[in-house]
Structure formats: C-alpha cells, structure tokens
C-alpha cells in the first residue's frame, strides 16, 4: 500500500534538507554556519542534523569546530557519536586531541567511538597513549586492535616491550604482518597460551620467512603443545 501523504511529505522535506546541506559545503563559512546552527537547534530529523554535523566538519571555521566539540559531549547518543566521527573526518589536530578527555571519562561505547575517530584521522599517537594508559586488558586490546588496523608497527612494538604481551597485541601484530614481533612473543613470553597463540598467528603472515620461522620453532620446541601450535 502507498505511504500516507503526511509520511511522503515528511520524507520529501528530509530529502530537500539533505540536498540543501550538501550545497553548503561550497559556501563561505559566514554564510553556511548560521544555516547549520539553525538546523541543529531546530526540529529537523536526526538524519538531517547528523548530515549537518558532517558538513560542519568540511568547513574551515573555529566556530564550527567549537560546535562539533560541544556536540561531542551531548547526552544524545546519536548526535554525540556523529560529532565524534565528524571530528575524525575533519582531522583538526586540536579537536582530535580534545577527544582524549571524552575518551578518558566515557563508557565503553564512547571510547570505541573516539578510537574510530582517531582511526579515520590516522591519529596514531592518541591511540597508542590510550593503549598504554588502559586500566583493563579489555580497554588495552580495543586500542591495540585499532593500532593494528592503522598498521602502526612502531607503536605496537613499543607496547610489545612490556613484560607480558596480551592476545590483542598478538592479533594486531598478525594483522599488520609484523613477523619479527610475533616471533619475539612466541619465543619469549612467560604466558604459554599467548606463546601458542603467537605461533598460530605466524601462519597468518603468508610469506616464506613465516614458513621458515614455523619450521624452526617446531624443530627447537621440546613442548608438545608448542609443536602442535606450529603445525
């Protein structure tokens, strides 16, 4: 059955608003900002307001960055999440650093949103600090996974110098193809299960060097479980 007239009208209004916002990206900030502020303060749908935040991230304006920063602290989860993502897309260094406070005081969902923003902007140092200062292994592993997706080999190796490596670190080394660091864990950590996991993850690194490493680990191992992991 066709949608009611009011519903079709509302959908049409939303499409018009979205199209109008797209056009603001090529307008001067002093012309675009008043319209965006009106949209954010008005009764437009959440989708339209989220698009307004994205457009704001594309405008080089101190006031625009301030609006994004304020919205990133909103109690409205959808708007907060979009503002954090928009800051990542915008890539302004000061705005990205300001997310550290939100990360430190936020719950697990907020922390993940901030990590994703840092991933979008390739802000490796902030993610490294989040992993280094993590209060729980779960929190550390979440940041470590992001470093793996970034290919942040240097930062991951710094974390790998800690006495006991986590499984999250092993996974990140595997994703980034860091055979040397995987082998270091496989042959050095005190946690036998993490050692076995590192050995198995070497198999993900599809190279002749990885295959040689597995053969050498198998040949030297006296532990049956280590041999099995190499196999």
Short mmCIF file of N, CA and C in Angstrom, two decimals, residues 83-89 96 99 112-123 150:
data_model
loop_
_atom_site.label_atom_id
_atom_site.label_comp_id
_atom_site.label_asym_id
_atom_site.label_seq_id
_atom_site.Cartn_x
_atom_site.Cartn_y
_atom_site.Cartn_z
N UNK A 83 29.08 13.54 15.99
CA UNK A 83 30.01 14.65 16.18
C UNK A 83 31.44 14.14 16.35
N UNK A 84 31.60 13.07 17.10
CA UNK A 84 32.93 12.48 17.28
C UNK A 84 33.47 11.99 15.95
N UNK A 85 32.62 11.33 15.17
CA UNK A 85 33.04 10.83 13.86
C UNK A 85 33.39 12.00 12.94
N UNK A 86 32.62 13.06 13.00
CA UNK A 86 32.87 14.23 12.16
C UNK A 86 34.20 14.89 12.52
N UNK A 87 34.55 14.88 13.79
CA UNK A 87 35.85 15.42 14.20
C UNK A 87 36.97 14.58 13.58
N UNK A 88 36.77 13.26 13.56
CA UNK A 88 37.74 12.39 12.91
C UNK A 88 37.87 12.69 11.43
N UNK A 89 36.75 12.92 10.76
CA UNK A 89 36.75 13.22 9.34
C UNK A 89 37.41 14.57 9.08
N UNK A 96 41.08 16.74 17.61
CA UNK A 96 41.37 15.32 17.85
C UNK A 96 41.99 15.12 19.22
N UNK A 99 39.54 15.14 22.09
CA UNK A 99 38.76 13.92 22.29
C UNK A 99 39.34 13.05 23.41
N UNK A 112 35.01 3.57 22.17
CA UNK A 112 35.10 2.98 20.84
C UNK A 112 34.84 4.02 19.76
N UNK A 113 33.90 4.93 20.01
CA UNK A 113 33.63 6.00 19.05
C UNK A 113 34.84 6.89 18.86
N UNK A 114 35.51 7.21 19.96
CA UNK A 114 36.70 8.06 19.87
C UNK A 114 37.84 7.32 19.16
N UNK A 115 38.02 6.06 19.46
CA UNK A 115 39.04 5.26 18.78
C UNK A 115 38.79 5.24 17.27
N UNK A 116 37.53 5.11 16.87
CA UNK A 116 37.20 5.10 15.45
C UNK A 116 37.52 6.45 14.81
N UNK A 117 37.28 7.55 15.54
CA UNK A 117 37.60 8.88 15.02
C UNK A 117 39.10 9.01 14.82
N UNK A 118 39.87 8.52 15.78
CA UNK A 118 41.33 8.56 15.65
C UNK A 118 41.80 7.67 14.50
N UNK A 119 41.11 6.56 14.29
CA UNK A 119 41.44 5.68 13.16
C UNK A 119 41.20 6.40 11.84
N UNK A 120 40.05 7.07 11.72
CA UNK A 120 39.72 7.80 10.50
C UNK A 120 40.78 8.85 10.18
N UNK A 121 41.27 9.51 11.23
CA UNK A 121 42.23 10.61 11.04
C UNK A 121 43.68 10.14 11.09
N UNK A 122 43.90 8.84 11.31
CA UNK A 122 45.25 8.27 11.42
C UNK A 122 46.04 8.93 12.55
N UNK A 123 45.37 9.16 13.66
CA UNK A 123 45.98 9.82 14.83
C UNK A 123 46.60 8.75 15.74
N UNK A 150 45.61 0.36 11.77
CA UNK A 150 46.35 1.51 11.25
C UNK A 150 47.70 1.11 10.67
#
